[in-house]
PDB file of C-alpha atoms in Angstrom:
ATOM      1  CA  UNK P   1       0.000   0.000   0.000  1.00  0.00           C
ATOM      2  CA  UNK P   2       2.818   2.440   0.839  1.00  0.00           C
ATOM      3  CA  UNK P   3       4.359   1.935  -2.594  1.00  0.00           C
ATOM      4  CA  UNK P   4       1.062   2.830  -4.236  1.00  0.00           C
ATOM      5  CA  UNK P   5       0.710   5.974  -2.119  1.00  0.00           C
ATOM      6  CA  UNK P   6       4.314   6.993  -2.910  1.00  0.00           C
ATOM      7  CA  UNK P   7       3.705   6.444  -6.632  1.00  0.00           C
ATOM      8  CA  UNK P   8       0.608   8.674  -6.789  1.00  0.00           C
ATOM      9  CA  UNK P   9       2.059  11.222  -4.401  1.00  0.00           C
ATOM     10  CA  UNK P  10       5.043  11.713  -6.723  1.00  0.00           C
ATOM     11  CA  UNK P  11       2.724  12.218  -9.720  1.00  0.00           C
ATOM     12  CA  UNK P  12       0.653  14.942  -8.020  1.00  0.00           C
ATOM     13  CA  UNK P  13       3.174  16.764  -5.851  1.00  0.00           C
ATOM     14  CA  UNK P  14       6.569  18.380  -6.224  1.00  0.00           C
ATOM     15  CA  UNK P  15       9.403  19.579  -4.014  1.00  0.00           C
ATOM     16  CA  UNK P  16      11.608  22.380  -5.288  1.00  0.00           C
ATOM     17  CA  UNK P  17      14.239  24.873  -4.197  1.00  0.00           C
ATOM     18  CA  UNK P  18      13.803  28.367  -5.611  1.00  0.00           C
ATOM     19  CA  UNK P  19      16.725  30.782  -5.399  1.00  0.00           C
ATOM     20  CA  UNK P  20      16.605  34.537  -4.761  1.00  0.00           C
ATOM     21  CA  UNK P  21      14.094  35.337  -2.031  1.00  0.00           C
ATOM     22  CA  UNK P  22      13.822  38.961  -3.119  1.00  0.00           C
ATOM     23  CA  UNK P  23      12.875  37.998  -6.682  1.00  0.00           C
ATOM     24  CA  UNK P  24       9.708  36.088  -5.689  1.00  0.00           C
ATOM     25  CA  UNK P  25       6.939  36.825  -3.210  1.00  0.00           C
ATOM     26  CA  UNK P  26       5.710  33.303  -2.443  1.00  0.00           C
ATOM     27  CA  UNK P  27       3.069  32.356   0.116  1.00  0.00           C
ATOM     28  CA  UNK P  28       1.008  29.314   1.090  1.00  0.00           C
ATOM     29  CA  UNK P  29      -1.611  28.372  -1.512  1.00  0.00           C
ATOM     30  CA  UNK P  30       0.041  30.640  -4.078  1.00  0.00           C
ATOM     31  CA  UNK P  31       0.169  29.194  -7.571  1.00  0.00           C
ATOM     32  CA  UNK P  32       3.501  28.512  -9.208  1.00  0.00           C
ATOM     33  CA  UNK P  33       4.390  27.136 -12.620  1.00  0.00           C
ATOM     34  CA  UNK P  34       7.153  24.533 -12.823  1.00  0.00           C
ATOM     35  CA  UNK P  35       7.888  22.693 -16.083  1.00  0.00           C
ATOM     36  CA  UNK P  36       4.621  23.927 -17.667  1.00  0.00           C
ATOM     37  CA  UNK P  37       2.480  22.578 -14.786  1.00  0.00           C
ATOM     38  CA  UNK P  38       0.646  24.725 -12.237  1.00  0.00           C
ATOM     39  CA  UNK P  39       0.954  23.845  -8.556  1.00  0.00           C
ATOM     40  CA  UNK P  40      -0.462  25.245  -5.301  1.00  0.00           C
ATOM     41  CA  UNK P  41       2.124  25.714  -2.553  1.00  0.00           C
ATOM     42  CA  UNK P  42       1.338  23.588   0.512  1.00  0.00           C
ATOM     43  CA  UNK P  43       4.590  24.026   2.454  1.00  0.00           C
ATOM     44  CA  UNK P  44       7.008  26.921   2.296  1.00  0.00           C
ATOM     45  CA  UNK P  45      10.311  27.396   4.097  1.00  0.00           C
ATOM     46  CA  UNK P  46      12.506  30.466   3.708  1.00  0.00           C
ATOM     47  CA  UNK P  47      16.261  30.092   4.175  1.00  0.00           C
ATOM     48  CA  UNK P  48      17.699  33.599   4.448  1.00  0.00           C
ATOM     49  CA  UNK P  49      21.295  32.349   4.766  1.00  0.00           C
ATOM     50  CA  UNK P  50      21.124  30.491   1.441  1.00  0.00           C
ATOM     51  CA  UNK P  51      18.747  33.074  -0.115  1.00  0.00           C
ATOM     52  CA  UNK P  52      16.242  30.419  -1.208  1.00  0.00           C
ATOM     53  CA  UNK P  53      12.789  28.963  -0.698  1.00  0.00           C
ATOM     54  CA  UNK P  54      12.101  25.263  -0.137  1.00  0.00           C
ATOM     55  CA  UNK P  55       8.674  24.551  -1.576  1.00  0.00           C
ATOM     56  CA  UNK P  56       6.290  21.616  -1.541  1.00  0.00           C
ATOM     57  CA  UNK P  57       3.272  21.914  -3.792  1.00  0.00           C
ATOM     58  CA  UNK P  58       0.372  19.936  -5.239  1.00  0.00           C
ATOM     59  CA  UNK P  59      -0.576  19.812  -8.905  1.00  0.00           C
ATOM     60  CA  UNK P  60      -3.761  21.690  -9.775  1.00  0.00           C
TER      61      UNK P  60
END
C-alpha cells in the first residue's frame, strides 16, 4: 500500500528549491508554474542564509 501511495504522491506533488528570495513573493496556496504545470504551494520554508525557498506543492 505504501508503494502505491508513494507512486501517486510523486505524480501529483513536487518539491523544489527556488533561489533569490527577493525575486519572488511566495506564500502558502500561491500558484507557481514549474515545467509547464501549475501547482499550489502547501509548504514553504525560507532560508535567508542560502537566499532560497524550499517549496512543496500539489498539482492543480
